[in-house]
PDB file of C-alpha atoms (C1' of nucleotides) in Angstrom:
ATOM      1  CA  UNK J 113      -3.185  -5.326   0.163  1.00  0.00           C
ATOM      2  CA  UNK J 114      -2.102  -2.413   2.269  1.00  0.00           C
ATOM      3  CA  UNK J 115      -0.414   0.856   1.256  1.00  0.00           C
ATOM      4  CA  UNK J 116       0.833   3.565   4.069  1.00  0.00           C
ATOM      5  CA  UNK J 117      -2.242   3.702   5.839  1.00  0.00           C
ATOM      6  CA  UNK J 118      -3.191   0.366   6.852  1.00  0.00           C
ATOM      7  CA  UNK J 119       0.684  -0.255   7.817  1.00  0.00           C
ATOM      8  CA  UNK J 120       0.016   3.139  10.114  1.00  0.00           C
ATOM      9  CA  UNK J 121      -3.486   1.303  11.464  1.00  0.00           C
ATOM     10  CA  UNK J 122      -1.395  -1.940  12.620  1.00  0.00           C
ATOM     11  CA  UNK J 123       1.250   0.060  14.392  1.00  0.00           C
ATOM     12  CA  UNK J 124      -1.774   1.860  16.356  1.00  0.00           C
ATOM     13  CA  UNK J 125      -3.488  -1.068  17.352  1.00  0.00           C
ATOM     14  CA  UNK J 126      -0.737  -3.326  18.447  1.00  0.00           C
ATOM     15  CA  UNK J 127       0.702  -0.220  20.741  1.00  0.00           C
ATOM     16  CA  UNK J 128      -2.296   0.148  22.044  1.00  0.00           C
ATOM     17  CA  UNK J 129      -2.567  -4.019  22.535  1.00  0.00           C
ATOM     18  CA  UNK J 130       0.942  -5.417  22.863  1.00  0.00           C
ATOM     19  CA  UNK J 131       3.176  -2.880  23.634  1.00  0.00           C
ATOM     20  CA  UNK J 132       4.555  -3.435  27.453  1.00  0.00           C
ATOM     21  CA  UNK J 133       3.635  -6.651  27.705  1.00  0.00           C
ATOM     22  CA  UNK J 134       5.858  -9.891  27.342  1.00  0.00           C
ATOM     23  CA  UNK J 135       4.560 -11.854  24.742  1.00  0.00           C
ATOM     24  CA  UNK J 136       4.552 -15.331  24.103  1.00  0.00           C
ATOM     25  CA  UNK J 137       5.696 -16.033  20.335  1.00  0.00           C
ATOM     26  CA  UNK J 138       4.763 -18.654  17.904  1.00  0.00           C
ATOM     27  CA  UNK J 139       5.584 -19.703  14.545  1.00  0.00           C
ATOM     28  CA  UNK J 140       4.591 -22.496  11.670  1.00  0.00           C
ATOM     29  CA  UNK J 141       7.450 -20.969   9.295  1.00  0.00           C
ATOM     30  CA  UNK J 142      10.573 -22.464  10.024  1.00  0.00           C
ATOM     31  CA  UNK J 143      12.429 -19.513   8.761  1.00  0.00           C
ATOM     32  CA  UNK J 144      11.676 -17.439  11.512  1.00  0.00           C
ATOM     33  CA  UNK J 145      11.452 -20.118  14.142  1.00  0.00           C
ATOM     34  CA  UNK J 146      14.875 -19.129  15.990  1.00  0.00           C
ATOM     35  CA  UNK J 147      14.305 -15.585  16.171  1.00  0.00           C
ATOM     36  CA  UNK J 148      10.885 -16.136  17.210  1.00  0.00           C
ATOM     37  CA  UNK J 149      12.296 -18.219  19.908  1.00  0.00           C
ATOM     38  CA  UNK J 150      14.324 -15.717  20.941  1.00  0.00           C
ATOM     39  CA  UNK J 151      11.960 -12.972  21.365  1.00  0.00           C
ATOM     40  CA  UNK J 152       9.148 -15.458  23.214  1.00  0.00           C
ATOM     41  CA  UNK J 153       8.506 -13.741  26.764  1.00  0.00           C
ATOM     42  CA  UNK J 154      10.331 -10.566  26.076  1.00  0.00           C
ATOM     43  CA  UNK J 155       8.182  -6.721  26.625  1.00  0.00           C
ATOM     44  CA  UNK J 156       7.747  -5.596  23.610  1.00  0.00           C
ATOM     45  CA  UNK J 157       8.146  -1.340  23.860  1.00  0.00           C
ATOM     46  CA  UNK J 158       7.258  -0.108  20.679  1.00  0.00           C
ATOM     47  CA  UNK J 159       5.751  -0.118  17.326  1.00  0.00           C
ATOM     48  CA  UNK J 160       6.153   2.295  14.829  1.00  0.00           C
ATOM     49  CA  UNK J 161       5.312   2.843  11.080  1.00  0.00           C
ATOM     50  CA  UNK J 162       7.507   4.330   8.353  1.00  0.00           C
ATOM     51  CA  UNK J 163       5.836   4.062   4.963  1.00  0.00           C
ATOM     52  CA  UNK J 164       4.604   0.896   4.340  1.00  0.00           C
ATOM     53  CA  UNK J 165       7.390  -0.586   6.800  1.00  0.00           C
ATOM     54  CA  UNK J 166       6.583  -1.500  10.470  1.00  0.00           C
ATOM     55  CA  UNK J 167       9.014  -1.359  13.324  1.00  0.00           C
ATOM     56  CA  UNK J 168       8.585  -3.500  16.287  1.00  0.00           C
ATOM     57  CA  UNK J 169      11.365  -2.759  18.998  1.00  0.00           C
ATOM     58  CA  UNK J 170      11.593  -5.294  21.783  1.00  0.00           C
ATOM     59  CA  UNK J 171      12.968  -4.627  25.526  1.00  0.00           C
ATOM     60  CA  UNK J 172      16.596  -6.324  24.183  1.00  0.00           C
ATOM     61  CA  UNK J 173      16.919  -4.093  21.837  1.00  0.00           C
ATOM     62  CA  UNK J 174      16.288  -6.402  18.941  1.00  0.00           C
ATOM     63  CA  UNK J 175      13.740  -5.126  16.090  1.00  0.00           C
ATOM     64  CA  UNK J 176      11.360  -6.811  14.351  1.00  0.00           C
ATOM     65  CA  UNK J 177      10.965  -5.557  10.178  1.00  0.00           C
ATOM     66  CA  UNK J 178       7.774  -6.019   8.647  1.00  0.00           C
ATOM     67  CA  UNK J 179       6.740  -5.346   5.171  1.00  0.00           C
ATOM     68  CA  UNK J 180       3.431  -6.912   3.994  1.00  0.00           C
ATOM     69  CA  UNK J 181       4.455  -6.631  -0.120  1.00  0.00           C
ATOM     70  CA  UNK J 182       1.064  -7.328  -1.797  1.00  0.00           C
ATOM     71  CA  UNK J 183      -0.939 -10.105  -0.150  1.00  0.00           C
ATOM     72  CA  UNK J 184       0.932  -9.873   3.492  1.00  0.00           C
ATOM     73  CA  UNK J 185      -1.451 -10.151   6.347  1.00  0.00           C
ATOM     74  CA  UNK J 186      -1.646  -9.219  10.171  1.00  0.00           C
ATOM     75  CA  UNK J 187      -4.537 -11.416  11.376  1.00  0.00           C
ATOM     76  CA  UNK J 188      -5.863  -9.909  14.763  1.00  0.00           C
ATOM     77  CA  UNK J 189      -7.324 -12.677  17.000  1.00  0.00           C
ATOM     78  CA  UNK J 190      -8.505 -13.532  20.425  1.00  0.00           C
ATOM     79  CA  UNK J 191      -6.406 -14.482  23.145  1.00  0.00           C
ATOM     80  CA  UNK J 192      -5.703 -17.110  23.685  1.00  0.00           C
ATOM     81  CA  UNK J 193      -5.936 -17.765  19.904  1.00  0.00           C
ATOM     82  CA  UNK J 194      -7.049 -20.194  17.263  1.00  0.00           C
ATOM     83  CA  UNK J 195      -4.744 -23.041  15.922  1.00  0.00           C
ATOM     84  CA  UNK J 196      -2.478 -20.973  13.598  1.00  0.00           C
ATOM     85  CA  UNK J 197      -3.894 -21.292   9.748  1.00  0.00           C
ATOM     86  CA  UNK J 198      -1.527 -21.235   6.562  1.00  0.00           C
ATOM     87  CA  UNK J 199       2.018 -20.100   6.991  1.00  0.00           C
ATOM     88  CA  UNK J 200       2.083 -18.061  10.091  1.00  0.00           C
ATOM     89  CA  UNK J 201       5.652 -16.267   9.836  1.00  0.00           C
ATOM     90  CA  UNK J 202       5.291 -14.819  13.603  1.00  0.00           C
ATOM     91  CA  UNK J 203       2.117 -14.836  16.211  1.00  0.00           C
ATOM     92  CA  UNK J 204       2.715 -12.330  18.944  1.00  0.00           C
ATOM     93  CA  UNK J 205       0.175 -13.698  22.274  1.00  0.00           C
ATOM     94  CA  UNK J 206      -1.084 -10.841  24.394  1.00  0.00           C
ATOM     95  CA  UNK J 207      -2.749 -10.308  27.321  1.00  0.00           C
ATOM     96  CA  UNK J 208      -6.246  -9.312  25.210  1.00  0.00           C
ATOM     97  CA  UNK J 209      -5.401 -10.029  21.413  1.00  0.00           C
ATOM     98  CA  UNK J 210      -2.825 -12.508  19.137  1.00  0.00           C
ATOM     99  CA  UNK J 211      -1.862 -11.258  15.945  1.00  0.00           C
ATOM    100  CA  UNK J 212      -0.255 -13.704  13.110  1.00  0.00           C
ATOM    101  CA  UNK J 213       1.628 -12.568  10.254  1.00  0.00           C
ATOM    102  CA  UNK J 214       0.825 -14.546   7.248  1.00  0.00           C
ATOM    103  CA  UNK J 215       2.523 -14.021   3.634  1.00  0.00           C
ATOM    104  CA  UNK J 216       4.610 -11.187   4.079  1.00  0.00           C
ATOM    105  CA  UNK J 217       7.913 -10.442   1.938  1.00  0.00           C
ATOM    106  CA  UNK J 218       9.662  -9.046   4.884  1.00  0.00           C
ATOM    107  CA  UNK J 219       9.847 -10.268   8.478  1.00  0.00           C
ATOM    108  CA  UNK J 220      12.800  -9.822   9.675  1.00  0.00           C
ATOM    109  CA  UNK J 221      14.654  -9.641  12.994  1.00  0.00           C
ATOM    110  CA  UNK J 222      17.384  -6.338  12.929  1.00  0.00           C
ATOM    111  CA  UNK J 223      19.231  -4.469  14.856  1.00  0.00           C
ATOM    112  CA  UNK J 224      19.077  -0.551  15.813  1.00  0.00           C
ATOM    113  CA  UNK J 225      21.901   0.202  12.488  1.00  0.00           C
ATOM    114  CA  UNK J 226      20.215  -2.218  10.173  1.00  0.00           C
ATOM    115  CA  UNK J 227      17.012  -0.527  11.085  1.00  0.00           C
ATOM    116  CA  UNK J 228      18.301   3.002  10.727  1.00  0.00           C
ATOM    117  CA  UNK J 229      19.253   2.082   7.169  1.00  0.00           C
ATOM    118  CA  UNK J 230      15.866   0.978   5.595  1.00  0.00           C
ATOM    119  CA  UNK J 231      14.273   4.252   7.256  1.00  0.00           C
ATOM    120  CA  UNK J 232      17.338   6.134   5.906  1.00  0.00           C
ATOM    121  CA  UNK J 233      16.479   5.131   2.132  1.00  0.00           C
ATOM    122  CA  UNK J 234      12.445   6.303   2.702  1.00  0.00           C
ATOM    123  CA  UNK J 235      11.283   9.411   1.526  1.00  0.00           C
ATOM    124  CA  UNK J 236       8.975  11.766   3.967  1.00  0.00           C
ATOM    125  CA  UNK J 237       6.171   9.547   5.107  1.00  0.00           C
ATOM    126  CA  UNK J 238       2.943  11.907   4.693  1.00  0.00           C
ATOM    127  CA  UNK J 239       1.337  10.271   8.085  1.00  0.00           C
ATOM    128  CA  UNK J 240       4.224  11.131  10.407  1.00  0.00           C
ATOM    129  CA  UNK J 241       4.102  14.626  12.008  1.00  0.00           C
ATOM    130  CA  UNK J 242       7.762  15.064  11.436  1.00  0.00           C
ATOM    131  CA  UNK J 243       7.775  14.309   7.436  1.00  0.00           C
ATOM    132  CA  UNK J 244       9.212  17.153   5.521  1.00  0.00           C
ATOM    133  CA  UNK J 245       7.083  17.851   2.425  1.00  0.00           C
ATOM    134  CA  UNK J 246      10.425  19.777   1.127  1.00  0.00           C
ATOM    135  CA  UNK J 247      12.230  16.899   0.231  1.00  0.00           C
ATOM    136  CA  UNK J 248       9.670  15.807  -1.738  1.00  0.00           C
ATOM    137  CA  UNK J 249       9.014  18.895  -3.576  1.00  0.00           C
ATOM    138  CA  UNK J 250      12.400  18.924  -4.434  1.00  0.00           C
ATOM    139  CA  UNK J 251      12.609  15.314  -5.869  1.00  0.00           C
ATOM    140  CA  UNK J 252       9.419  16.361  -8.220  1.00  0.00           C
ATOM    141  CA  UNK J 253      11.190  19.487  -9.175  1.00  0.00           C
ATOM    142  CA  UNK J 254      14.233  18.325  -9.985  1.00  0.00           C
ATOM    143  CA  UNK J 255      12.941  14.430 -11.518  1.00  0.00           C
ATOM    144  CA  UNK J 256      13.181  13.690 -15.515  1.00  0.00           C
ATOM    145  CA  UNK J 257      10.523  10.576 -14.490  1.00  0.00           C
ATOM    146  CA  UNK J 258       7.117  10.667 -14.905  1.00  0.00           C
ATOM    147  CA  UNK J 259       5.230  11.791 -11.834  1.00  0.00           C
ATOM    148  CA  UNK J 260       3.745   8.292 -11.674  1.00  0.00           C
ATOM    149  CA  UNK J 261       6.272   6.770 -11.811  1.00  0.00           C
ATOM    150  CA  UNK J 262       7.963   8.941  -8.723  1.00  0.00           C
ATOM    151  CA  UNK J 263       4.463   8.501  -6.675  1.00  0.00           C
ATOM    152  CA  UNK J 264       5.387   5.238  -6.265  1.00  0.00           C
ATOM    153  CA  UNK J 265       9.211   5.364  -5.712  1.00  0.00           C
ATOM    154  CA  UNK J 266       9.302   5.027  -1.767  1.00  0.00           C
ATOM    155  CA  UNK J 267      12.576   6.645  -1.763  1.00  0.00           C
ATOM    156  CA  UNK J 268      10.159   9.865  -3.197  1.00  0.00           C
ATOM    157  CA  UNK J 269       7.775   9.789  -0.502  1.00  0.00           C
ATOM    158  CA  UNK J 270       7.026   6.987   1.590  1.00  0.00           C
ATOM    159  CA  UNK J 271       3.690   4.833   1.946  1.00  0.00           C
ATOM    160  CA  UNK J 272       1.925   5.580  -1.739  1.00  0.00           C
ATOM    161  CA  UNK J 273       0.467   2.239  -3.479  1.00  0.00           C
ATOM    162  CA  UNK J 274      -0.892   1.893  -6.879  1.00  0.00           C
ATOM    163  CA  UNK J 275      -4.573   2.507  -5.712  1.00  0.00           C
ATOM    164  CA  UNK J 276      -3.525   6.019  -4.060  1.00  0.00           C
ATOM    165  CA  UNK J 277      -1.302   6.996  -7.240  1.00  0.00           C
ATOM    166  CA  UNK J 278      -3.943   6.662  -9.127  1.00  0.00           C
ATOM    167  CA  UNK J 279      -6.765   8.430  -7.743  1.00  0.00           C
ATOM    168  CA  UNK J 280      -4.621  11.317  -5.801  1.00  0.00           C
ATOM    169  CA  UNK J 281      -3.326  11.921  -9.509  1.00  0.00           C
ATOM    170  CA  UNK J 282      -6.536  12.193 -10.748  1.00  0.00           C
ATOM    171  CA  UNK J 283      -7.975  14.552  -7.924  1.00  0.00           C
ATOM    172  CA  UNK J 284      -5.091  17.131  -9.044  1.00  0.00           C
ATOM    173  CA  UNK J 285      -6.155  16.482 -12.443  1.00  0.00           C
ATOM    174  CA  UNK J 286      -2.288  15.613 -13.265  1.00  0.00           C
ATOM    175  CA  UNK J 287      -1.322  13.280 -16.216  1.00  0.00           C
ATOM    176  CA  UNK J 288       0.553  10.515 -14.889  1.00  0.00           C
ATOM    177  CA  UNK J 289       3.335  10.626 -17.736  1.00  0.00           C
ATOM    178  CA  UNK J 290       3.567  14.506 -17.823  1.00  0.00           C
ATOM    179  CA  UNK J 291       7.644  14.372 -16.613  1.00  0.00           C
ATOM    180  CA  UNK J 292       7.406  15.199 -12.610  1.00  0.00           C
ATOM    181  CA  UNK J 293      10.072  18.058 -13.167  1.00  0.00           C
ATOM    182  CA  UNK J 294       7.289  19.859 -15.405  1.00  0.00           C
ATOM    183  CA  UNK J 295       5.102  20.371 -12.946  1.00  0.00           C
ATOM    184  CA  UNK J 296       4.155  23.684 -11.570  1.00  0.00           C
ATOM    185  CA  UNK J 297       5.017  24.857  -7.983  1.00  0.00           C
ATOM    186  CA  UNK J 298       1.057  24.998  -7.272  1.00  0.00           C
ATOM    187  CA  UNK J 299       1.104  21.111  -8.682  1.00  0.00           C
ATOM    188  CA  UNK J 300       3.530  19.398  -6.492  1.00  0.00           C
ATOM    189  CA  UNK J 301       2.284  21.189  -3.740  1.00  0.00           C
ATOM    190  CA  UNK J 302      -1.554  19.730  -4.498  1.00  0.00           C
ATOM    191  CA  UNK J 303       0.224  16.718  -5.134  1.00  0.00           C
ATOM    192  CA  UNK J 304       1.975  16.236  -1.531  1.00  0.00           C
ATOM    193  CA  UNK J 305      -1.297  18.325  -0.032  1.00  0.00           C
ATOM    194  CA  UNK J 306      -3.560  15.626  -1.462  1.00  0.00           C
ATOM    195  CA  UNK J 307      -1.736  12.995   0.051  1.00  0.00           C
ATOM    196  CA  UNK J 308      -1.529  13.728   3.404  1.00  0.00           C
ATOM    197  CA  UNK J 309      -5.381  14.435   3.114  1.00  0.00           C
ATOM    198  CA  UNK J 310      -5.954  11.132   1.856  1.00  0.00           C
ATOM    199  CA  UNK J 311      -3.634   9.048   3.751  1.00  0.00           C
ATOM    200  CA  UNK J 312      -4.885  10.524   7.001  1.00  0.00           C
ATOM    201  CA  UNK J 313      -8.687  10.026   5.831  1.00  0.00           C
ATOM    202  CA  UNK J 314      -7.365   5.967   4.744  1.00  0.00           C
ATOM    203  CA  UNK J 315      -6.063   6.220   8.460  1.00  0.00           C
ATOM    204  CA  UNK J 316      -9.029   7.327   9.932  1.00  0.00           C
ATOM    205  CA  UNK J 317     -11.483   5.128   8.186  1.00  0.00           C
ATOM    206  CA  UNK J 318      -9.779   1.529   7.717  1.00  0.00           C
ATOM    207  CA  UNK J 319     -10.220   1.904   4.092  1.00  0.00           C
ATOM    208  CA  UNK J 320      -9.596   3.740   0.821  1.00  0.00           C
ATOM    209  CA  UNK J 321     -12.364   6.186   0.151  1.00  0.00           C
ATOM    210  CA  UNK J 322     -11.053   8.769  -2.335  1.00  0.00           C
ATOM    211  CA  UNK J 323     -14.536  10.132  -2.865  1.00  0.00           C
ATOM    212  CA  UNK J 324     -15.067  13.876  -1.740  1.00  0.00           C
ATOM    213  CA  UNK J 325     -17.271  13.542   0.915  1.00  0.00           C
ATOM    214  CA  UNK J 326     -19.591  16.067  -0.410  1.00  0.00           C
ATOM    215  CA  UNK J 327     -20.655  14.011  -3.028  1.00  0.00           C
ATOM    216  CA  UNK J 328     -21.911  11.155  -1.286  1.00  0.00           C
ATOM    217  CA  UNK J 329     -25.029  10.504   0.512  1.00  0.00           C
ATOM    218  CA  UNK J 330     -23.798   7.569   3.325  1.00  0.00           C
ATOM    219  CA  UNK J 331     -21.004   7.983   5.593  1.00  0.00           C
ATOM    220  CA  UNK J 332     -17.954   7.342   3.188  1.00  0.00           C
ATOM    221  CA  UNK J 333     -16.703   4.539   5.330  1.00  0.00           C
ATOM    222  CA  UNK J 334     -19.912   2.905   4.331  1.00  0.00           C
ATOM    223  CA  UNK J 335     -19.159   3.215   0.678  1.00  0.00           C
ATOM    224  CA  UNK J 336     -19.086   0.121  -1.204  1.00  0.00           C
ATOM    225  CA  UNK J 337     -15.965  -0.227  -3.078  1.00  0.00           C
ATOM    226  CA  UNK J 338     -17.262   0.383  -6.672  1.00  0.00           C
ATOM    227  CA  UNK J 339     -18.346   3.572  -5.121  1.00  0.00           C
ATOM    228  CA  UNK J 340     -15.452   4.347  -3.470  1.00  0.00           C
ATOM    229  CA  UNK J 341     -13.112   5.884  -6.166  1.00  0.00           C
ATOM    230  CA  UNK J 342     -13.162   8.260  -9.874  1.00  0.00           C
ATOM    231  CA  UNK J 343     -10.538   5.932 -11.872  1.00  0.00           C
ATOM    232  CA  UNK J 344      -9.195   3.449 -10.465  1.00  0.00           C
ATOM    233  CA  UNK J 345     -10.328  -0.039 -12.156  1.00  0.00           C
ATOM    234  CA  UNK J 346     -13.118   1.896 -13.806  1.00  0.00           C
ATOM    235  CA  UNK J 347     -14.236   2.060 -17.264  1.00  0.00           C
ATOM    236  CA  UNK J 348     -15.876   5.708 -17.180  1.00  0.00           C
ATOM    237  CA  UNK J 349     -14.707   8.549 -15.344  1.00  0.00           C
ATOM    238  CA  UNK J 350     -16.635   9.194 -12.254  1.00  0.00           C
ATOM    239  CA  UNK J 351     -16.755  13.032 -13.144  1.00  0.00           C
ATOM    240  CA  UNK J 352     -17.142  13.808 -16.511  1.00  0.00           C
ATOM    241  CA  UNK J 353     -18.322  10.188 -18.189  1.00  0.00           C
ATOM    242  CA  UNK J 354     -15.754   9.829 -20.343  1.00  0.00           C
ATOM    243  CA  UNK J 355     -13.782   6.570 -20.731  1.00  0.00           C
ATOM    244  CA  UNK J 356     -10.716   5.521 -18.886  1.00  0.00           C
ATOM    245  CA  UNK J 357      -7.601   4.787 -20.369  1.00  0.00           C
ATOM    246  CA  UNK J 358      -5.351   2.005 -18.874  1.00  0.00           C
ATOM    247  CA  UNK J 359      -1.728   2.174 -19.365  1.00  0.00           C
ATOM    248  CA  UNK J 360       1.691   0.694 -17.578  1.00  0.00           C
ATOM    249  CA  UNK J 361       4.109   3.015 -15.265  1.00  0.00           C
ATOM    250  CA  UNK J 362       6.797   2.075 -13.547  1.00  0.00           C
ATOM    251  CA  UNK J 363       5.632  -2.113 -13.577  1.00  0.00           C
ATOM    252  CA  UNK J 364       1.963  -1.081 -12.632  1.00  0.00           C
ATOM    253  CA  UNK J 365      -1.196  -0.829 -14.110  1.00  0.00           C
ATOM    254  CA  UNK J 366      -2.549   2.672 -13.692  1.00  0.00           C
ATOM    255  CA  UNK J 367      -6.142   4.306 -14.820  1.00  0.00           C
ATOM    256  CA  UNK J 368      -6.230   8.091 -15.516  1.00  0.00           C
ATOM    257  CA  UNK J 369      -9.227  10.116 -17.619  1.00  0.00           C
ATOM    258  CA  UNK J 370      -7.800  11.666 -20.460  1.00  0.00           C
ATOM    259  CA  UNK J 371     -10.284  14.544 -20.325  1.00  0.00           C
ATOM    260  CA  UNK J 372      -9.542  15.134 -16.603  1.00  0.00           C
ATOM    261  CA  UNK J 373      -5.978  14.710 -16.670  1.00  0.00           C
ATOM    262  CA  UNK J 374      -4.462  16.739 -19.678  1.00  0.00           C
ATOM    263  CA  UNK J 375      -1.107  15.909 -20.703  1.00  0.00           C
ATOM    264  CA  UNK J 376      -0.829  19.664 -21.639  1.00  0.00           C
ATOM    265  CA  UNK J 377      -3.281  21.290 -19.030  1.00  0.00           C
ATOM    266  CA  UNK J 378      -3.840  24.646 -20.195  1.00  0.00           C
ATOM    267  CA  UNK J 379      -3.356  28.065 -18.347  1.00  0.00           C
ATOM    268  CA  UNK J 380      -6.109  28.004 -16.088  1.00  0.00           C
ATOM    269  CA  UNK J 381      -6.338  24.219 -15.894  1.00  0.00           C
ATOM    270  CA  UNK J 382      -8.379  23.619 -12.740  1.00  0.00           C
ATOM    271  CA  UNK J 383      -8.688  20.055 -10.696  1.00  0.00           C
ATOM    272  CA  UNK J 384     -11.631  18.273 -11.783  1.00  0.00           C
ATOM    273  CA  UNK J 385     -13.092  18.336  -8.544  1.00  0.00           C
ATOM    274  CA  UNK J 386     -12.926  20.797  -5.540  1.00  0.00           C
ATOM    275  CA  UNK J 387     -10.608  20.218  -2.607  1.00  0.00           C
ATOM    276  CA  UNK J 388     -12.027  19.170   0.569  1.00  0.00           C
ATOM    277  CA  UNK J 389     -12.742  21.482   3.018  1.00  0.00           C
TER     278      UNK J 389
ATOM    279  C1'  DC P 279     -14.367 -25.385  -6.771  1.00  0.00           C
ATOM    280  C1'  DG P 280     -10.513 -23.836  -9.807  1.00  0.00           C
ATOM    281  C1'  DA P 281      -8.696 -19.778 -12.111  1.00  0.00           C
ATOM    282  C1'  DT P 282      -7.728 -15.091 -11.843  1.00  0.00           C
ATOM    283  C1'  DT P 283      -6.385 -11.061  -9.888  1.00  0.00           C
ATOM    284  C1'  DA P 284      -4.403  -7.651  -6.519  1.00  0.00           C
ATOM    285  C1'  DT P 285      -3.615  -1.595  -2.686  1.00  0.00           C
ATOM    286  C1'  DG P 286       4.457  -4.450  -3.306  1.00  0.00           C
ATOM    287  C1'  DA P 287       9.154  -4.734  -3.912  1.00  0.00           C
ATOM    288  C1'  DT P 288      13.413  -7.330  -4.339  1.00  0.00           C
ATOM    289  C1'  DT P 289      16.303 -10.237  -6.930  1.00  0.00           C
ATOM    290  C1'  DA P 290      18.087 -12.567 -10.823  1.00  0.00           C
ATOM    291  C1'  DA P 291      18.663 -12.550 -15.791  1.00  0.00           C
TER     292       DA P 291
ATOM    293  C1'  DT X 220      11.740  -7.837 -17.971  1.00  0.00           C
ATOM    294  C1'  DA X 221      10.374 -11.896 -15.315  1.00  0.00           C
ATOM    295  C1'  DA X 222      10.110 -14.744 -11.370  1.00  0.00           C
ATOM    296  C1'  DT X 223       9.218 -14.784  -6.785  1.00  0.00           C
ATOM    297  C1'  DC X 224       6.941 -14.512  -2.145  1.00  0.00           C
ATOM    298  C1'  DC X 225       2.236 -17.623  -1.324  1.00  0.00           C
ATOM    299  C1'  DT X 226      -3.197 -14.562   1.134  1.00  0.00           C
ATOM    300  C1'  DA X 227      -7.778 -13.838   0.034  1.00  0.00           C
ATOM    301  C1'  DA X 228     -11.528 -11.790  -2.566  1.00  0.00           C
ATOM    302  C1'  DT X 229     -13.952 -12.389  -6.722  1.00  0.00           C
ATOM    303  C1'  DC X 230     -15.733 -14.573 -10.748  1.00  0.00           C
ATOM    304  C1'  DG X 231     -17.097 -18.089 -14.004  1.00  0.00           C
ATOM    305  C1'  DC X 232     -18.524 -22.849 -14.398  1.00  0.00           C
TER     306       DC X 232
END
DNA sequence: CGATTATGATTAA
DNA sequence: TAATCCTAATCGC
C-alpha cells in the first residue's frame, strides 16, 4: 500500500536495474497482452515518479502509466524469474532483476501528450527537486475544505496517503477539519515543511517511520510498526496519553488527538512535539 | 483456513 | 455514496 515514497523507491531501483537495457516483456493479464507485446525487446530509457504515478518511457517513445491504487504491487525478482504468480499485468526481464506488476488500477501504455496531461493535473510533488511549495501554499490559503481533506487531494500536492495525512497533521498539531484557508502562514508552511521531511525520510528508509528520531532507542528503520507512529490506528496518543478520536474526511478514515490537535489552537499553540533537527 | 482490513482513486448512480 | 480493481498481512477459529 504505497503513498509518494515507495512510488519514488520503484522509480530508483528500476533506473538503476532496467533502464538501457532491452527487456523482454511478459504478461498473464490479457488486457495488457498487446501492448506488452509491443514493448518486448525495446531499451527502456527512463523511469520517473510524479506523486504516486510512475513513468516508464521506452526508446519508441511509448510510455508506460503506473498507479498502484491500494493493494498494487511491483514484485522485484531474480533473473531469469519465477513462473509469474496471480495476475501479473506486466513483467519487465532484465539483465540482473524481473519485476511483475500485480493488482494495480493503472497500467497503461500512453503517449508523450497523454502523459503530459496526468502530470499536468498533480500538484507539487514534495520529493522532486523542482516542486514549488508556492502552489501549494496558495491552494491552503485560498481552500474553504478542510485541510484533510486537501492533504489528500493530489491535485493539492502530489504523493500524500492516508497514513502520512494523518500523522504529518498531527506533528503540526493541526486539526484535520479546521477549514485549510484558516490556517496561519507559519501553519501551511509546517505543513508543506513536514512533508518533504517525511517523505524524504519514507524515501530513505523503505518505510513509514513518523517517529522523531530522538525519541527512539533502535535505528527507526528498525521500528516495529506499532512503534512506528503517534495516531495513526492508535487508541492513545503517543504524546500526551489521551485517547484518539476516529472520524471520516474526504472517504477516509483518519485518527487525530483532540488534546494535540485543537480545533481552536490558541495564541501560542505550539506542535506537540519538536521538529527534527 | 476463511474473514477482514488496508498507506488509492476512478467511475457509475 | 457505493462499487470496483483483486494483493497480502493479520486475526480469530
Amino acid at each position: 500500500m504505497p503513498e509518494g515514497h515507495t512510488v519514488h523507491r520503484h522509480a530508483r531501483q528500476q533506473r538503476k536495474e532496467l533502464v538501457g537495457h532491452a527487456l523482454a516483456t511478459d504478461v498473464v493479464q490479457d488486457r495488457f497482452a498487446a501492448s506488452a507485446a509491443r514493448l518486448d525487446g525495446q531499451v527502456l530509457t527512463d523511469v520517473e515518479a510524479w506523486g504516486k504515478h510512475l513513468f516508464q518511457t521506452w526508446e519508441g517513445g511509448d510510455v508506460v502509466h503506473v498507479h498502484l491504487g491500494l493493494y498494487g504491487k511491483w514484485r522485484r525478482q531474480p533473473a531469469p524469474p519465477p513462473p509469474m504468480r496471480g495476475a501479473v499485468r506486466l513483467r519487465l526481464v532484465g539483465p540482473t532483476r524481473a519485476w511483475d506488476l500485480a493488482g494495480a488500477t493503472a497500467c497503461e501504455l500512453l503517449g508523450p501528450d497523454e502523459t503530459d496531461a496526468i502530470v499536468a493535473r498533480l500538484g507539487p510533488d514534495p520529493l522532486r527537486p523542482e516542486a514549488d511549495p508556492q502552489r501549494f501554499l496558495d491552494r491552503v490559503a485560498r481552500s474553504r475544505a478542510p485541510i484533510g481533506t486537501l492533504l489528500l487531494d493530489q491535485t493539492a500536492v502530489a504523493g500524500i496517503g492516508n497514513l502520512y495525512r494523518a500523522e504529518i497533521l498531527f506533528l503540526q498539531g493541526i486539526h484535520p477539519e479546521r477549514p485549510a484557508r484558516d490556517l496561519r502562514p507559519q501553519e501551511r508552511e509546517g505543513l508543506w515543511v513536514e512533508t518533504v521531511h517525511q517523505l524524504r525520510l519514507g524515501l530513505r528508509r523503505g518505510k513509514i517511520v513518523t517517529r522523531r528520531a530522538a525519541e527512539v532507542d533502535v535505528t527507526p528503520s528498525r521500528l516495529p510498526r506499532s512503534e512506528a507512529h503517534y495516531v495513526y490506528h492508535r487508541d492513545t496518543c503517543r504524546v500526551c496519553g489521551g485517547p484518539i478520536r476516529r472520524t471520516e474526511l474526504a472517504a477516509r478514515r483518519i485518527d487525530l488527538c483532540p488534546r494535540c490537535q485543537p480545533r481552536r489552537p490558541r495564541r501560542d499553540h505550539t506542535p506537540p512535539v519538536p521538529p527534527e533537527p
